[in-house]
């Protein structure tokens, strides 16, 4: 999170609710991040949550006693539950289990946490976490819809490997991503605007309810402890895309190679170094994502073997042979994989070319099975790698056929917005994959 984001949370009174799931261990990190951002944090745990993490851990992290029971005369003598409900400016439940969602959707008040939720006018957010089949079950879908209707914001869930061995949607968002989501309503409130309803795109926030994953920057492929192979990508283009997507209302995950740029406001950033790490992070985040944008300049090859010690100059030898092996093609993998329901995100690739821009871009569009490609000529002075400006040829395929548009030289921030808006347009008329 940026300092500005943290400042926006400073002093905020947050009631952190924890229910019974294996993801409860991540709530400790979440409590820490909230405290670091300057929030006042009070924790309420359900009975089941205490089987996964102890109240003492949360007490140590927040410096406040943890509440676990509605019928606790001692705790009630301190701050009564109605007082606690009024104290909270934000109720954040992480993890929220299927059972808790069901009870809240029914308006039940059968333990301290549900009672507080019913008795409070605070902003309400939850990060669901459960087995993928439970998340997909019609009963949970109904409860999620009910909760959205009742004004809850649902953060996630993410998709990927689950503790039970299944793969699919239901993983709790990472604490850093929850923090990024948390600042969004505060930012809107600071500008005197009402937060738009979850999953309801508006003219100002056409990407509301969408999750956009973007890769940016270079990758670094180590040769030995002090040397690596890389390229001149600064990350500016990818970071501009992330900022534009967040401004348009999306939840944005930015997977970044090593760059020295600040994280755009409201964006969850995942730092990686190598192509293999970027591949792993992309595959982990892509489940349930709506648009995937591959802007990173990924090294096509890495050293076959990483030298344990610094490679020494050999006296009398004028040449050194390095054996390289191919890295996975991240974007092609994303475009070619299907989730359990047979779907995949709208996939936008970049093509960095120094000649025959359109021909090479068309080849990449079809060979990697992308939906859109942003082709930039990286041999033009003042554009492309490292520059503040860029120009591009956009080519796409959507439910209405093929399209193309030439974007003249302009600041990367402006070009990024045009790319995201075009992708949103295509997504709205997209054929079923
Ligand atoms: O970061 P900046 O300094 O702002 O510069 C921006 C940029 C020039 C890096 C950017 O606009 C750009 O063109 N990014 C893509 C660079 C690139 O690697 O292009 P490519 O033609 O080699 O790759 C085609 C596509 O496949 C890209 O979407 C790339 O992310 C993806 N790819 C490539 C190799 C690989 N192993 N995995 C991939 O996913």
Short mmCIF file of C-alpha atoms and ligand atoms in Angstrom, two decimals:
data_model
loop_
_atom_site.label_atom_id
_atom_site.label_comp_id
_atom_site.label_asym_id
_atom_site.label_seq_id
_atom_site.Cartn_x
_atom_site.Cartn_y
_atom_site.Cartn_z
CA UNK A 1 0.00 0.00 0.00
CA UNK A 2 1.15 3.51 -0.68
CA UNK A 3 1.70 5.99 2.14
CA UNK A 4 -1.32 7.94 0.87
CA UNK A 5 -3.49 4.81 1.17
CA UNK A 6 -2.24 4.16 4.66
CA UNK A 7 -2.96 7.78 5.61
CA UNK A 8 -6.53 7.34 4.45
CA UNK A 9 -7.01 4.47 6.87
CA UNK A 10 -5.29 6.16 9.81
CA UNK A 11 -7.57 6.43 12.83
CA UNK A 12 -10.30 4.29 11.23
CA UNK A 13 -12.18 2.17 13.77
CA UNK A 14 -12.27 -1.34 12.35
CA UNK A 15 -14.02 -4.32 13.85
CA UNK A 16 -12.28 -7.39 12.47
CA UNK A 17 -14.50 -10.48 12.56
CA UNK A 18 -12.88 -13.89 12.22
CA UNK A 19 -14.86 -17.05 11.55
CA UNK A 20 -13.89 -20.72 11.41
CA UNK A 21 -11.72 -21.45 8.41
CA UNK A 22 -8.15 -22.51 7.73
CA UNK A 23 -7.61 -19.02 6.24
CA UNK A 24 -8.00 -17.62 9.78
CA UNK A 25 -4.22 -17.76 10.11
CA UNK A 26 -4.03 -14.97 7.51
CA UNK A 27 -6.18 -12.76 9.77
CA UNK A 28 -3.18 -12.27 12.03
CA UNK A 29 -1.28 -10.66 9.15
CA UNK A 30 -4.38 -8.64 8.26
CA UNK A 31 -4.62 -7.35 11.85
CA UNK A 32 -0.95 -6.36 11.67
CA UNK A 33 -1.40 -4.49 8.39
CA UNK A 34 -4.44 -2.66 9.78
CA UNK A 35 -2.47 -1.58 12.82
CA UNK A 36 0.48 -0.52 10.65
CA UNK A 37 -1.93 1.62 8.59
CA UNK A 38 -2.91 3.41 11.81
CA UNK A 39 -6.36 1.83 12.31
CA UNK A 40 -7.94 1.19 15.68
CA UNK A 41 -8.69 -2.53 15.60
CA UNK A 42 -11.03 -4.60 17.79
CA UNK A 43 -11.28 -8.32 17.04
CA UNK A 44 -14.32 -10.56 17.44
CA UNK A 45 -13.89 -14.29 16.89
CA UNK A 46 -16.55 -16.95 16.48
CA UNK A 47 -16.26 -20.06 18.59
CA UNK A 48 -15.05 -22.10 15.61
CA UNK A 49 -12.38 -19.53 14.68
CA UNK A 50 -10.63 -20.23 17.98
CA UNK A 51 -9.89 -23.77 16.78
CA UNK A 52 -7.69 -22.24 14.04
CA UNK A 53 -6.05 -19.26 15.77
CA UNK A 54 -6.00 -18.16 19.39
CA UNK A 55 -7.52 -14.94 20.75
CA UNK A 56 -4.18 -14.34 22.48
CA UNK A 57 -2.40 -13.98 19.12
CA UNK A 58 -4.89 -11.34 17.99
CA UNK A 59 -4.75 -9.62 21.37
CA UNK A 60 -0.97 -9.39 21.13
CA UNK A 61 -1.17 -7.95 17.60
CA UNK A 62 -3.90 -5.39 18.28
CA UNK A 63 -3.15 -4.55 21.89
CA UNK A 64 -6.86 -4.91 22.68
CA UNK A 65 -8.82 -7.70 24.38
CA UNK A 66 -10.47 -10.02 21.88
CA UNK A 67 -14.23 -10.63 22.20
CA UNK A 68 -15.53 -14.15 21.67
CA UNK A 69 -18.84 -14.42 23.47
CA UNK A 70 -22.11 -12.53 23.62
CA UNK A 71 -22.79 -13.68 27.15
CA UNK A 72 -19.56 -12.58 28.80
CA UNK A 73 -20.43 -10.44 31.85
CA UNK A 74 -16.85 -9.24 32.31
CA UNK A 75 -16.43 -8.08 28.71
CA UNK A 76 -19.91 -6.56 28.65
CA UNK A 77 -19.00 -4.55 31.72
CA UNK A 78 -16.17 -2.97 29.66
CA UNK A 79 -17.59 -2.14 26.26
CA UNK A 80 -21.05 -3.68 25.81
CA UNK A 81 -21.88 -5.29 22.48
CA UNK A 82 -24.22 -2.50 21.38
CA UNK A 83 -21.54 0.03 22.26
CA UNK A 84 -19.03 -2.01 20.21
CA UNK A 85 -21.48 -2.10 17.28
CA UNK A 86 -21.76 1.70 17.44
CA UNK A 87 -17.98 2.12 17.86
CA UNK A 88 -17.16 0.40 14.55
CA UNK A 89 -16.87 2.51 11.42
CA UNK A 90 -16.09 -0.59 9.35
CA UNK A 91 -16.88 -4.23 9.98
CA UNK A 92 -14.47 -6.45 8.09
CA UNK A 93 -14.98 -10.22 8.30
CA UNK A 94 -12.04 -12.29 7.12
CA UNK A 95 -12.40 -15.15 6.63
CA UNK A 96 -16.17 -15.38 6.19
CA UNK A 97 -17.27 -19.01 6.05
CA UNK A 98 -20.27 -20.37 4.13
CA UNK A 99 -22.03 -20.90 7.46
CA UNK A 100 -21.46 -17.31 8.60
CA UNK A 101 -22.62 -15.99 5.23
CA UNK A 102 -25.80 -18.07 5.55
CA UNK A 103 -26.49 -16.82 9.06
CA UNK A 104 -25.89 -13.19 8.09
CA UNK A 105 -28.03 -13.53 4.97
CA UNK A 106 -30.86 -14.77 7.22
CA UNK A 107 -30.41 -11.85 9.62
CA UNK A 108 -29.61 -14.18 12.50
CA UNK A 109 -28.06 -12.95 15.75
CA UNK A 110 -27.05 -16.22 17.36
CA UNK A 111 -23.53 -15.26 18.41
CA UNK A 112 -21.56 -12.10 19.14
CA UNK A 113 -20.35 -11.47 15.58
CA UNK A 114 -23.74 -11.83 13.88
CA UNK A 115 -25.36 -9.77 16.64
CA UNK A 116 -22.87 -6.95 16.11
CA UNK A 117 -23.45 -7.02 12.35
CA UNK A 118 -27.18 -6.70 12.90
CA UNK A 119 -26.81 -3.93 15.46
CA UNK A 120 -24.35 -1.79 13.48
CA UNK A 121 -24.72 0.85 10.77
CA UNK A 122 -21.01 0.53 9.89
CA UNK A 123 -19.66 -0.05 6.40
CA UNK A 124 -19.57 -3.86 5.97
CA UNK A 125 -17.07 -5.96 4.05
CA UNK A 126 -16.33 -9.66 4.05
CA UNK A 127 -13.69 -11.88 2.47
CA UNK A 128 -15.32 -15.28 1.86
CA UNK A 129 -13.20 -18.41 2.24
CA UNK A 130 -14.42 -21.95 1.73
CA UNK A 131 -14.11 -25.09 -0.35
CA UNK A 132 -14.73 -24.45 -4.07
CA UNK A 133 -17.83 -26.71 -4.20
CA UNK A 134 -19.34 -24.87 -1.22
CA UNK A 135 -18.69 -21.52 -2.94
CA UNK A 136 -20.32 -22.75 -6.15
CA UNK A 137 -23.34 -24.26 -4.34
CA UNK A 138 -26.63 -22.54 -5.26
CA UNK A 139 -27.34 -21.90 -1.55
CA UNK A 140 -24.08 -19.94 -1.16
CA UNK A 141 -24.71 -18.10 -4.45
CA UNK A 142 -28.15 -17.10 -3.10
CA UNK A 143 -26.66 -15.98 0.23
CA UNK A 144 -23.93 -13.97 -1.52
CA UNK A 145 -26.54 -12.22 -3.68
CA UNK A 146 -28.64 -11.49 -0.58
CA UNK A 147 -25.66 -10.04 1.27
CA UNK A 148 -24.70 -7.83 -1.69
CA UNK A 149 -28.28 -6.63 -1.81
CA UNK A 150 -28.13 -5.88 1.93
CA UNK A 151 -25.10 -3.63 1.39
CA UNK A 152 -22.18 -5.95 2.10
CA UNK A 153 -19.09 -5.72 -0.11
CA UNK A 154 -17.70 -9.12 -0.95
CA UNK A 155 -13.91 -9.11 -1.43
CA UNK A 156 -12.97 -12.11 -3.54
CA UNK A 157 -12.73 -15.01 -3.16
CA UNK A 158 -9.62 -15.84 -5.13
CA UNK A 159 -9.18 -19.00 -7.08
CA UNK A 160 -6.41 -21.59 -6.93
CA UNK A 161 -5.08 -24.47 -4.82
CA UNK A 162 -7.10 -25.04 -1.67
CA UNK A 163 -5.99 -26.45 1.68
CA UNK A 164 -8.34 -29.44 1.14
CA UNK A 165 -6.55 -30.34 -2.11
CA UNK A 166 -9.25 -28.98 -4.45
CA UNK A 167 -8.55 -26.30 -7.05
CA UNK A 168 -11.03 -23.52 -7.76
CA UNK A 169 -12.67 -20.39 -6.35
CA UNK A 170 -12.92 -20.05 -2.57
CA UNK A 171 -9.48 -18.97 -1.36
CA UNK A 172 -9.51 -15.93 0.91
CA UNK A 173 -7.95 -12.84 -0.70
CA UNK A 174 -4.43 -12.19 0.51
CA UNK A 175 -4.29 -9.63 3.38
CA UNK A 176 -2.51 -7.09 1.09
CA UNK A 177 -5.34 -7.34 -1.47
CA UNK A 178 -7.94 -6.88 1.30
CA UNK A 179 -6.09 -3.75 2.43
CA UNK A 180 -6.15 -2.39 -1.14
CA UNK A 181 -9.91 -2.98 -1.30
CA UNK A 182 -10.42 -1.39 2.07
CA UNK A 183 -9.09 1.99 1.03
CA UNK A 184 -11.43 2.31 -1.94
CA UNK A 185 -14.60 3.25 -0.07
CA UNK A 186 -12.61 5.61 2.18
CA UNK A 187 -11.25 7.33 -0.90
CA UNK A 188 -14.72 7.75 -2.34
CA UNK A 189 -16.07 9.02 0.97
CA UNK A 190 -13.19 11.54 1.14
CA UNK A 191 -14.42 12.95 -2.16
CA UNK A 192 -18.01 13.07 -0.92
CA UNK A 193 -19.20 10.35 -3.31
CA UNK A 194 -21.34 7.37 -2.45
CA UNK A 195 -19.62 4.03 -2.99
CA UNK A 196 -21.14 2.35 -6.05
CA UNK A 197 -23.00 -0.87 -5.35
CA UNK A 198 -20.95 -4.07 -5.71
CA UNK A 199 -21.11 -5.65 -9.16
CA UNK A 200 -23.05 -2.73 -10.57
CA UNK A 201 -21.10 -0.96 -13.33
CA UNK A 202 -21.87 2.73 -13.68
CA UNK A 203 -20.85 5.28 -16.30
CA UNK A 204 -17.99 6.49 -14.08
CA UNK A 205 -16.96 3.00 -12.98
CA UNK A 206 -17.60 0.70 -15.95
CA UNK A 207 -15.21 -1.91 -14.55
CA UNK A 208 -16.95 -2.10 -11.15
CA UNK A 209 -17.24 -5.72 -10.01
CA UNK A 210 -14.50 -6.92 -12.40
CA UNK A 211 -11.14 -8.38 -11.42
CA UNK A 212 -8.31 -7.39 -13.77
CA UNK A 213 -4.88 -9.02 -13.50
CA UNK A 214 -1.95 -7.19 -15.14
CA UNK A 215 1.70 -8.19 -15.52
CA UNK A 216 4.27 -5.40 -15.80
CA UNK A 217 7.97 -4.65 -15.98
CA UNK A 218 10.83 -6.95 -16.91
CA UNK A 219 11.74 -10.33 -15.51
CA UNK A 220 15.22 -11.00 -14.20
CA UNK A 221 16.80 -14.40 -14.91
CA UNK A 222 19.77 -15.04 -12.62
CA UNK A 223 22.99 -16.50 -14.04
CA UNK A 224 24.99 -16.57 -10.83
CA UNK A 225 24.71 -14.81 -7.43
CA UNK A 226 25.60 -11.41 -8.97
CA UNK A 227 24.49 -11.44 -12.62
CA UNK A 228 21.21 -11.78 -14.46
CA UNK A 229 19.58 -11.54 -17.91
CA UNK A 230 16.88 -8.86 -18.25
CA UNK A 231 15.62 -6.07 -20.53
CA UNK A 232 14.85 -2.34 -20.50
CA UNK A 233 11.20 -2.47 -19.41
CA UNK A 234 10.59 0.18 -16.73
CA UNK A 235 7.08 -0.99 -15.80
CA UNK A 236 5.58 2.40 -16.74
CA UNK A 237 3.14 0.98 -19.31
CA UNK A 238 1.91 -1.83 -17.04
CA UNK A 239 1.58 0.43 -14.01
CA UNK A 240 -0.38 2.95 -16.11
CA UNK A 241 -2.75 0.13 -17.12
CA UNK A 242 -3.21 -0.85 -13.48
CA UNK A 243 -3.95 2.75 -12.48
CA UNK A 244 -6.45 3.14 -15.33
CA UNK A 245 -8.23 -0.13 -14.47
CA UNK A 246 -8.51 0.89 -10.80
CA UNK A 247 -9.81 4.36 -11.76
CA UNK A 248 -12.46 2.66 -13.88
CA UNK A 249 -13.62 0.73 -10.80
CA UNK A 250 -11.95 -2.68 -11.21
CA UNK A 251 -10.28 -4.73 -8.51
CA UNK A 252 -6.74 -4.84 -9.83
CA UNK A 253 -3.91 -7.31 -9.15
CA UNK A 254 -0.59 -6.09 -10.54
CA UNK A 255 2.13 -8.73 -10.90
CA UNK A 256 5.31 -6.75 -11.25
CA UNK A 257 8.86 -7.61 -12.13
CA UNK A 258 11.66 -5.58 -10.48
CA UNK A 259 10.92 -1.90 -11.12
CA UNK A 260 11.24 1.28 -9.07
CA UNK A 261 7.72 2.65 -9.37
CA UNK A 262 5.17 3.37 -6.62
CA UNK A 263 2.08 1.15 -6.53
CA UNK A 264 -0.95 2.92 -8.05
CA UNK A 265 -3.72 3.83 -5.61
CA UNK A 266 -6.10 0.99 -4.82
CA UNK A 267 -4.04 -1.66 -6.61
CA UNK A 268 -2.86 -4.94 -5.02
CA UNK A 269 0.73 -5.51 -6.07
CA UNK A 270 2.57 -8.83 -6.16
CA UNK A 271 6.33 -8.49 -6.70
CA UNK A 272 8.17 -11.21 -8.59
CA UNK A 273 11.59 -11.51 -10.11
CA UNK A 274 11.80 -14.35 -12.61
CA UNK A 275 9.55 -15.55 -15.44
CA UNK A 276 8.82 -18.73 -13.49
CA UNK A 277 7.64 -16.68 -10.50
CA UNK A 278 5.51 -14.47 -12.76
CA UNK A 279 4.04 -17.60 -14.34
CA UNK A 280 3.16 -19.04 -10.92
CA UNK A 281 1.61 -15.77 -9.67
CA UNK A 282 -0.40 -15.34 -12.90
CA UNK A 283 -1.81 -18.86 -12.71
CA UNK A 284 -2.67 -18.39 -9.04
CA UNK A 285 -4.54 -15.13 -9.62
CA UNK A 286 -6.21 -15.84 -12.94
CA UNK A 287 -9.05 -18.02 -11.60
CA UNK A 288 -12.20 -15.94 -11.50
CA UNK A 289 -10.45 -12.96 -13.15
CA UNK A 290 -12.30 -11.20 -15.96
CA UNK A 291 -9.47 -9.60 -17.91
CA UNK A 292 -5.81 -10.66 -17.99
CA UNK A 293 -3.32 -8.18 -19.49
CA UNK A 294 0.24 -9.35 -20.22
CA UNK A 295 2.28 -6.16 -20.49
CA UNK A 296 5.44 -7.57 -18.91
CA UNK A 297 8.54 -8.01 -21.02
CA UNK A 298 9.09 -11.62 -20.00
CA UNK A 299 12.48 -13.15 -20.72
CA UNK A 300 11.96 -15.92 -23.24
CA UNK A 301 14.95 -17.87 -21.87
CA UNK A 302 16.64 -18.51 -18.53
CA UNK A 303 19.96 -20.11 -17.62
CA UNK A 304 19.72 -23.89 -17.67
CA UNK A 305 21.65 -24.02 -14.40
CA UNK A 306 22.19 -21.29 -11.84
CA UNK A 307 25.90 -21.10 -10.93
CA UNK A 308 26.32 -21.42 -7.19
CA UNK A 309 29.26 -18.99 -7.17
CA UNK A 310 30.19 -16.00 -9.31
CA UNK A 311 31.22 -17.20 -12.78
CA UNK A 312 34.96 -16.54 -13.12
CA UNK A 313 36.74 -15.13 -16.15
CA UNK A 314 38.85 -17.89 -17.68
CA UNK A 315 42.33 -16.68 -18.62
CA UNK A 316 43.16 -17.43 -22.23
CA UNK A 317 39.48 -18.01 -23.25
CA UNK A 318 37.88 -15.30 -25.44
CA UNK A 319 34.37 -16.74 -25.34
CA UNK A 320 31.98 -18.07 -22.73
CA UNK A 321 29.05 -20.31 -23.62
CA UNK A 322 25.87 -20.02 -21.58
CA UNK A 323 23.22 -22.66 -22.08
CA UNK A 324 19.69 -21.24 -21.90
CA UNK A 325 16.35 -23.02 -21.71
CA UNK A 326 12.94 -21.71 -22.71
CA UNK A 327 10.70 -20.06 -20.13
CA UNK A 328 6.98 -20.87 -20.16
CA UNK A 329 4.87 -18.57 -22.35
CA UNK A 330 2.73 -17.10 -19.57
CA UNK A 331 0.07 -15.43 -21.67
CA UNK A 332 -0.31 -18.38 -24.05
CA UNK A 333 -0.86 -20.66 -21.04
CA UNK A 334 -3.49 -18.32 -19.60
CA UNK A 335 -5.25 -18.08 -22.97
CA UNK A 336 -5.25 -21.83 -23.48
CA UNK A 337 -6.43 -22.92 -20.03
CA UNK A 338 -10.07 -23.35 -19.04
CA UNK A 339 -11.57 -23.28 -15.56
CA UNK A 340 -13.93 -25.97 -14.27
CA UNK A 341 -16.87 -24.16 -15.91
CA UNK A 342 -15.03 -24.07 -19.27
CA UNK A 343 -14.34 -20.33 -19.12
CA UNK A 344 -11.28 -18.12 -19.13
CA UNK A 345 -10.63 -14.37 -18.89
CA UNK A 346 -10.52 -11.95 -21.82
CA UNK A 347 -6.79 -12.06 -22.61
CA UNK A 348 -4.88 -8.98 -23.78
CA UNK A 349 -1.26 -9.38 -24.89
CA UNK A 350 1.38 -6.88 -25.94
CA UNK A 351 3.72 -7.19 -28.90
CA UNK A 352 7.00 -5.32 -28.76
CA UNK A 353 8.32 -5.18 -32.33
CA UNK A 354 11.06 -3.36 -34.19
CA UNK A 355 9.72 -4.10 -37.71
CA UNK A 356 6.64 -5.47 -39.52
CA UNK A 357 4.50 -4.42 -36.54
CA UNK A 358 1.10 -5.49 -37.85
CA UNK A 359 2.19 -8.81 -39.35
CA UNK A 360 4.03 -9.95 -36.22
CA UNK A 361 1.20 -8.73 -33.98
CA UNK A 362 -1.42 -10.65 -36.00
CA UNK A 363 0.74 -13.74 -35.80
CA UNK A 364 1.00 -13.44 -31.97
CA UNK A 365 -2.74 -12.75 -31.66
CA UNK A 366 -3.64 -16.00 -33.38
CA UNK A 367 -0.69 -18.21 -32.32
CA UNK A 368 -1.13 -17.40 -28.60
CA UNK A 369 -4.96 -17.45 -28.97
CA UNK A 370 -5.35 -13.95 -27.48
CA UNK A 371 -8.49 -11.80 -27.63
CA UNK A 372 -6.62 -8.54 -28.09
CA UNK A 373 -3.08 -7.42 -28.80
CA UNK A 374 -1.46 -4.05 -28.19
CA UNK A 375 1.34 -3.78 -30.71
CA UNK A 376 4.00 -1.17 -30.04
CA UNK A 377 6.98 -0.28 -32.20
CA UNK A 378 9.83 -0.23 -29.69
CA UNK A 379 12.37 1.12 -32.18
CA UNK A 380 10.81 4.62 -32.30
CA UNK A 381 12.69 7.26 -30.32
CA UNK A 382 10.83 8.54 -27.26
CA UNK A 383 8.29 5.69 -27.28
CA UNK A 384 8.10 2.16 -25.84
CA UNK A 385 10.71 0.90 -23.36
CA UNK A 386 11.37 3.33 -20.52
CA UNK A 387 9.62 6.30 -22.14
CA UNK A 388 6.66 8.23 -20.75
CA UNK A 389 4.85 8.07 -24.09
CA UNK A 390 3.79 5.24 -26.32
CA UNK A 391 1.86 4.57 -29.53
CA UNK A 392 0.10 1.34 -30.42
CA UNK A 393 -1.90 -0.59 -32.92
CA UNK A 394 -4.79 -2.40 -31.18
CA UNK A 395 -6.13 -5.54 -32.81
CA UNK A 396 -8.95 -7.59 -31.27
CA UNK A 397 -11.51 -10.32 -31.80
CA UNK A 398 -14.84 -10.23 -29.95
CA UNK A 399 -18.44 -11.34 -30.38
CA UNK A 400 -18.85 -8.82 -33.22
CA UNK A 401 -15.84 -10.04 -35.21
CA UNK A 402 -12.41 -8.50 -35.72
CA UNK A 403 -11.47 -4.90 -35.03
CA UNK A 404 -8.50 -2.60 -35.08
CA UNK A 405 -7.54 0.90 -33.99
CA UNK A 406 -4.39 2.95 -34.26
CA UNK A 407 -3.47 4.95 -31.16
CA UNK A 408 -1.06 7.80 -31.98
CA UNK A 409 1.85 8.83 -29.71
CA UNK A 410 0.50 9.97 -26.32
CA UNK A 411 1.32 9.66 -22.60
CA UNK A 412 1.24 6.04 -21.41
CA UNK A 413 -1.41 7.02 -18.83
CA UNK A 414 -3.75 8.10 -21.63
CA UNK A 415 -2.99 5.12 -23.86
CA UNK A 416 -3.55 2.77 -20.91
CA UNK A 417 -7.03 4.14 -20.37
CA UNK A 418 -7.87 3.66 -24.06
CA UNK A 419 -6.66 0.04 -23.91
CA UNK A 420 -8.67 -0.83 -20.79
CA UNK A 421 -11.79 0.89 -22.15
CA UNK A 422 -11.47 -1.04 -25.42
CA UNK A 423 -11.04 -4.32 -23.52
CA UNK A 424 -14.16 -3.54 -21.44
CA UNK A 425 -16.06 -2.84 -24.68
CA UNK A 426 -14.95 -6.17 -26.16
CA UNK A 427 -15.79 -8.02 -22.93
CA UNK A 428 -19.37 -6.80 -23.12
CA UNK A 429 -19.84 -8.42 -26.56
CA UNK A 430 -17.51 -11.36 -26.04
CA UNK A 431 -18.31 -14.80 -27.43
CA UNK A 432 -18.42 -17.68 -24.94
CA UNK A 433 -14.97 -19.31 -24.85
O1 LIG B 1 7.72 -1.13 -19.18
P1 LIG B 1 7.89 0.06 -20.12
O2 LIG B 1 9.26 0.66 -20.04
O3 LIG B 1 6.79 1.07 -19.94
O4 LIG B 1 7.75 -0.50 -21.62
C1 LIG B 1 6.55 -1.03 -22.07
C2 LIG B 1 6.77 -2.24 -22.96
C3 LIG B 1 7.47 -1.84 -24.24
C4 LIG B 1 7.59 -3.31 -22.23
C5 LIG B 1 5.33 -2.82 -23.26
O5 LIG B 1 4.59 -1.84 -23.94
C6 LIG B 1 5.39 -4.09 -24.08
O6 LIG B 1 5.47 -4.09 -25.30
N1 LIG B 1 5.33 -5.25 -23.39
C7 LIG B 1 5.50 -6.58 -23.98
C8 LIG B 1 6.95 -6.86 -24.22
C9 LIG B 1 7.19 -8.22 -24.79
O7 LIG B 1 7.79 -9.03 -24.15
O8 LIG B 1 6.67 -8.45 -25.95
P2 LIG B 1 6.79 -9.86 -26.75
O9 LIG B 1 6.38 -9.53 -28.13
O10 LIG B 1 8.13 -10.48 -26.55
O11 LIG B 1 5.72 -10.79 -26.03
C10 LIG B 1 4.39 -10.93 -26.51
C11 LIG B 1 3.43 -11.16 -25.37
O12 LIG B 1 3.71 -12.42 -24.75
C12 LIG B 1 3.46 -10.13 -24.26
O13 LIG B 1 2.14 -9.95 -23.83
C13 LIG B 1 4.31 -10.78 -23.18
O14 LIG B 1 3.94 -10.33 -21.87
C14 LIG B 1 3.93 -12.24 -23.37
N2 LIG B 1 4.98 -13.22 -22.99
C15 LIG B 1 6.18 -13.25 -23.64
C16 LIG B 1 7.10 -14.23 -23.32
C17 LIG B 1 6.78 -15.16 -22.29
N3 LIG B 1 7.64 -16.11 -21.94
N4 LIG B 1 5.60 -15.09 -21.65
C18 LIG B 1 4.70 -14.13 -21.99
O15 LIG B 1 3.62 -14.07 -21.39
#
